[in-house]
Amino acid sequence: MNERRRHARLPVLHEIDKPINLAVNEKSVPGVLVDLSASGMSLLSFALVPVGSEVNLAIDLPGLKTRQLKGRVVWSIQKGQMWRMGIAFSQVDPVDFRHINKMAIECSDCDTKIALGVSDPCFEKCNYFPLCTKPAKLKKKK
């Protein structure tokens, strides 16, 4: 299957228990971010948000605090009592766009280094570092 995404995605579900709140038709819908790219994201929610719905949100995670993002639900799949949905961003601040894209590229580069057997793939200036849970992650120096 050919990759149709324009931007690299980075995983975010690892040990993140802080919900993302979507503003949909003046209602707040909580969800858990699964993955993120500069042009969109997927998340899990107990609430169904219909495909085509316009959403507003901001992301506040370690190493990533965005301004207001706007998007549209482009797909939704029911998983038991939850829904996994994809959101395509329609409005992203250019600074946030570059930061998210850099995080995703550096996460992907790290995965490649690990797959190739590089012994020290991790570096603290990595933009993905605050969200990283890979075993190869450097231990922070005290």
PDB file of N, CA, C and O in Angstrom, residues 59-88:
ATOM      1  N   ILE A  59      -2.893  21.639  21.524  1.00  0.00           N
ATOM      2  CA  ILE A  59      -2.160  20.513  22.086  1.00  0.00           C
ATOM      3  C   ILE A  59      -1.205  21.039  23.138  1.00  0.00           C
ATOM      4  O   ILE A  59      -0.480  22.003  22.906  1.00  0.00           O
ATOM      5  N   ASP A  60      -1.224  20.405  24.312  1.00  0.00           N
ATOM      6  CA  ASP A  60      -0.327  20.785  25.403  1.00  0.00           C
ATOM      7  C   ASP A  60       0.290  19.502  25.959  1.00  0.00           C
ATOM      8  O   ASP A  60      -0.290  18.854  26.827  1.00  0.00           O
ATOM      9  N   LEU A  61       1.437  19.118  25.409  1.00  0.00           N
ATOM     10  CA  LEU A  61       2.152  17.912  25.803  1.00  0.00           C
ATOM     11  C   LEU A  61       3.600  18.278  26.104  1.00  0.00           C
ATOM     12  O   LEU A  61       4.067  19.352  25.705  1.00  0.00           O
ATOM     13  N   PRO A  62       4.333  17.403  26.765  1.00  0.00           N
ATOM     14  CA  PRO A  62       5.751  17.695  27.010  1.00  0.00           C
ATOM     15  C   PRO A  62       6.485  17.972  25.691  1.00  0.00           C
ATOM     16  O   PRO A  62       6.419  17.184  24.756  1.00  0.00           O
ATOM     17  N   GLY A  63       7.100  19.127  25.597  1.00  0.00           N
ATOM     18  CA  GLY A  63       7.848  19.497  24.402  1.00  0.00           C
ATOM     19  C   GLY A  63       7.004  20.040  23.268  1.00  0.00           C
ATOM     20  O   GLY A  63       7.530  20.390  22.213  1.00  0.00           O
ATOM     21  N   LEU A  64       5.685  20.136  23.456  1.00  0.00           N
ATOM     22  CA  LEU A  64       4.805  20.631  22.389  1.00  0.00           C
ATOM     23  C   LEU A  64       3.575  21.309  22.965  1.00  0.00           C
ATOM     24  O   LEU A  64       2.712  20.668  23.562  1.00  0.00           O
ATOM     25  N   LYS A  65       3.535  22.612  22.801  1.00  0.00           N
ATOM     26  CA  LYS A  65       2.357  23.387  23.196  1.00  0.00           C
ATOM     27  C   LYS A  65       1.995  24.257  22.002  1.00  0.00           C
ATOM     28  O   LYS A  65       2.729  25.181  21.656  1.00  0.00           O
ATOM     29  N   THR A  66       0.867  23.928  21.359  1.00  0.00           N
ATOM     30  CA  THR A  66       0.488  24.634  20.140  1.00  0.00           C
ATOM     31  C   THR A  66      -0.463  25.786  20.424  1.00  0.00           C
ATOM     32  O   THR A  66      -1.099  25.842  21.477  1.00  0.00           O
ATOM     33  N   ARG A  67      -0.568  26.631  19.446  1.00  0.00           N
ATOM     34  CA  ARG A  67      -1.621  27.628  19.436  1.00  0.00           C
ATOM     35  C   ARG A  67      -2.892  26.905  18.969  1.00  0.00           C
ATOM     36  O   ARG A  67      -2.874  25.710  18.732  1.00  0.00           O
ATOM     37  N   GLN A  68      -3.968  27.628  18.786  1.00  0.00           N
ATOM     38  CA  GLN A  68      -5.233  27.033  18.353  1.00  0.00           C
ATOM     39  C   GLN A  68      -5.066  26.381  16.973  1.00  0.00           C
ATOM     40  O   GLN A  68      -4.524  26.986  16.055  1.00  0.00           O
ATOM     41  N   LEU A  69      -5.524  25.144  16.847  1.00  0.00           N
ATOM     42  CA  LEU A  69      -5.529  24.407  15.585  1.00  0.00           C
ATOM     43  C   LEU A  69      -6.971  24.239  15.133  1.00  0.00           C
ATOM     44  O   LEU A  69      -7.855  24.048  15.965  1.00  0.00           O
ATOM     45  N   LYS A  70      -7.198  24.297  13.838  1.00  0.00           N
ATOM     46  CA  LYS A  70      -8.527  24.035  13.290  1.00  0.00           C
ATOM     47  C   LYS A  70      -8.406  22.864  12.337  1.00  0.00           C
ATOM     48  O   LYS A  70      -7.387  22.702  11.660  1.00  0.00           O
ATOM     49  N   GLY A  71      -9.448  22.050  12.298  1.00  0.00           N
ATOM     50  CA  GLY A  71      -9.421  20.904  11.407  1.00  0.00           C
ATOM     51  C   GLY A  71     -10.804  20.349  11.152  1.00  0.00           C
ATOM     52  O   GLY A  71     -11.809  20.909  11.592  1.00  0.00           O
ATOM     53  N   ARG A  72     -10.813  19.212  10.430  1.00  0.00           N
ATOM     54  CA  ARG A  72     -12.057  18.559  10.059  1.00  0.00           C
ATOM     55  C   ARG A  72     -11.871  17.058  10.230  1.00  0.00           C
ATOM     56  O   ARG A  72     -10.832  16.507   9.875  1.00  0.00           O
ATOM     57  N   VAL A  73     -12.879  16.392  10.781  1.00  0.00           N
ATOM     58  CA  VAL A  73     -12.845  14.936  10.923  1.00  0.00           C
ATOM     59  C   VAL A  73     -13.000  14.342   9.518  1.00  0.00           C
ATOM     60  O   VAL A  73     -13.979  14.622   8.833  1.00  0.00           O
ATOM     61  N   VAL A  74     -11.997  13.544   9.102  1.00  0.00           N
ATOM     62  CA  VAL A  74     -12.019  12.983   7.748  1.00  0.00           C
ATOM     63  C   VAL A  74     -12.335  11.488   7.729  1.00  0.00           C
ATOM     64  O   VAL A  74     -12.685  10.950   6.681  1.00  0.00           O
ATOM     65  N   TRP A  75     -12.186  10.804   8.854  1.00  0.00           N
ATOM     66  CA  TRP A  75     -12.579   9.400   8.959  1.00  0.00           C
ATOM     67  C   TRP A  75     -12.823   9.058  10.418  1.00  0.00           C
ATOM     68  O   TRP A  75     -12.323   9.726  11.317  1.00  0.00           O
ATOM     69  N   SER A  76     -13.618   8.011  10.625  1.00  0.00           N
ATOM     70  CA  SER A  76     -13.942   7.566  11.977  1.00  0.00           C
ATOM     71  C   SER A  76     -14.234   6.072  11.932  1.00  0.00           C
ATOM     72  O   SER A  76     -14.965   5.606  11.059  1.00  0.00           O
ATOM     73  N   ILE A  77     -13.646   5.327  12.873  1.00  0.00           N
ATOM     74  CA  ILE A  77     -13.841   3.884  12.964  1.00  0.00           C
ATOM     75  C   ILE A  77     -14.194   3.541  14.403  1.00  0.00           C
ATOM     76  O   ILE A  77     -13.489   3.946  15.325  1.00  0.00           O
ATOM     77  N   GLN A  78     -15.275   2.801  14.586  1.00  0.00           N
ATOM     78  CA  GLN A  78     -15.648   2.390  15.938  1.00  0.00           C
ATOM     79  C   GLN A  78     -14.777   1.226  16.379  1.00  0.00           C
ATOM     80  O   GLN A  78     -14.564   0.263  15.650  1.00  0.00           O
ATOM     81  N   LYS A  79     -14.234   1.329  17.588  1.00  0.00           N
ATOM     82  CA  LYS A  79     -13.408   0.290  18.211  1.00  0.00           C
ATOM     83  C   LYS A  79     -14.044  -0.030  19.554  1.00  0.00           C
ATOM     84  O   LYS A  79     -13.748   0.612  20.554  1.00  0.00           O
ATOM     85  N   GLY A  80     -14.978  -1.009  19.578  1.00  0.00           N
ATOM     86  CA  GLY A  80     -15.687  -1.311  20.819  1.00  0.00           C
ATOM     87  C   GLY A  80     -16.570  -0.144  21.201  1.00  0.00           C
ATOM     88  O   GLY A  80     -17.408   0.282  20.417  1.00  0.00           O
ATOM     89  N   GLN A  81     -16.338   0.399  22.405  1.00  0.00           N
ATOM     90  CA  GLN A  81     -17.112   1.553  22.861  1.00  0.00           C
ATOM     91  C   GLN A  81     -16.422   2.870  22.541  1.00  0.00           C
ATOM     92  O   GLN A  81     -16.872   3.925  22.963  1.00  0.00           O
ATOM     93  N   MET A  82     -15.341   2.806  21.808  1.00  0.00           N
ATOM     94  CA  MET A  82     -14.589   4.018  21.464  1.00  0.00           C
ATOM     95  C   MET A  82     -14.598   4.220  19.952  1.00  0.00           C
ATOM     96  O   MET A  82     -14.911   3.321  19.193  1.00  0.00           O
ATOM     97  N   TRP A  83     -14.228   5.412  19.557  1.00  0.00           N
ATOM     98  CA  TRP A  83     -14.049   5.733  18.152  1.00  0.00           C
ATOM     99  C   TRP A  83     -12.631   6.233  17.950  1.00  0.00           C
ATOM    100  O   TRP A  83     -12.122   7.021  18.749  1.00  0.00           O
ATOM    101  N   ARG A  84     -12.004   5.750  16.906  1.00  0.00           N
ATOM    102  CA  ARG A  84     -10.720   6.315  16.482  1.00  0.00           C
ATOM    103  C   ARG A  84     -11.035   7.168  15.273  1.00  0.00           C
ATOM    104  O   ARG A  84     -11.739   6.730  14.365  1.00  0.00           O
ATOM    105  N   MET A  85     -10.559   8.395  15.294  1.00  0.00           N
ATOM    106  CA  MET A  85     -10.879   9.305  14.199  1.00  0.00           C
ATOM    107  C   MET A  85      -9.630  10.016  13.693  1.00  0.00           C
ATOM    108  O   MET A  85      -8.668  10.205  14.437  1.00  0.00           O
ATOM    109  N   GLY A  86      -9.676  10.376  12.430  1.00  0.00           N
ATOM    110  CA  GLY A  86      -8.606  11.128  11.805  1.00  0.00           C
ATOM    111  C   GLY A  86      -9.064  12.549  11.571  1.00  0.00           C
ATOM    112  O   GLY A  86     -10.187  12.788  11.128  1.00  0.00           O
ATOM    113  N   ILE A  87      -8.182  13.473  11.893  1.00  0.00           N
ATOM    114  CA  ILE A  87      -8.484  14.897  11.718  1.00  0.00           C
ATOM    115  C   ILE A  87      -7.436  15.499  10.803  1.00  0.00           C
ATOM    116  O   ILE A  87      -6.225  15.359  11.048  1.00  0.00           O
ATOM    117  N   ALA A  88      -7.887  16.153   9.740  1.00  0.00           N
ATOM    118  CA  ALA A  88      -6.990  16.883   8.835  1.00  0.00           C
ATOM    119  C   ALA A  88      -7.024  18.345   9.268  1.00  0.00           C
ATOM    120  O   ALA A  88      -8.105  18.938   9.393  1.00  0.00           O
TER     121      ALA A  88
END
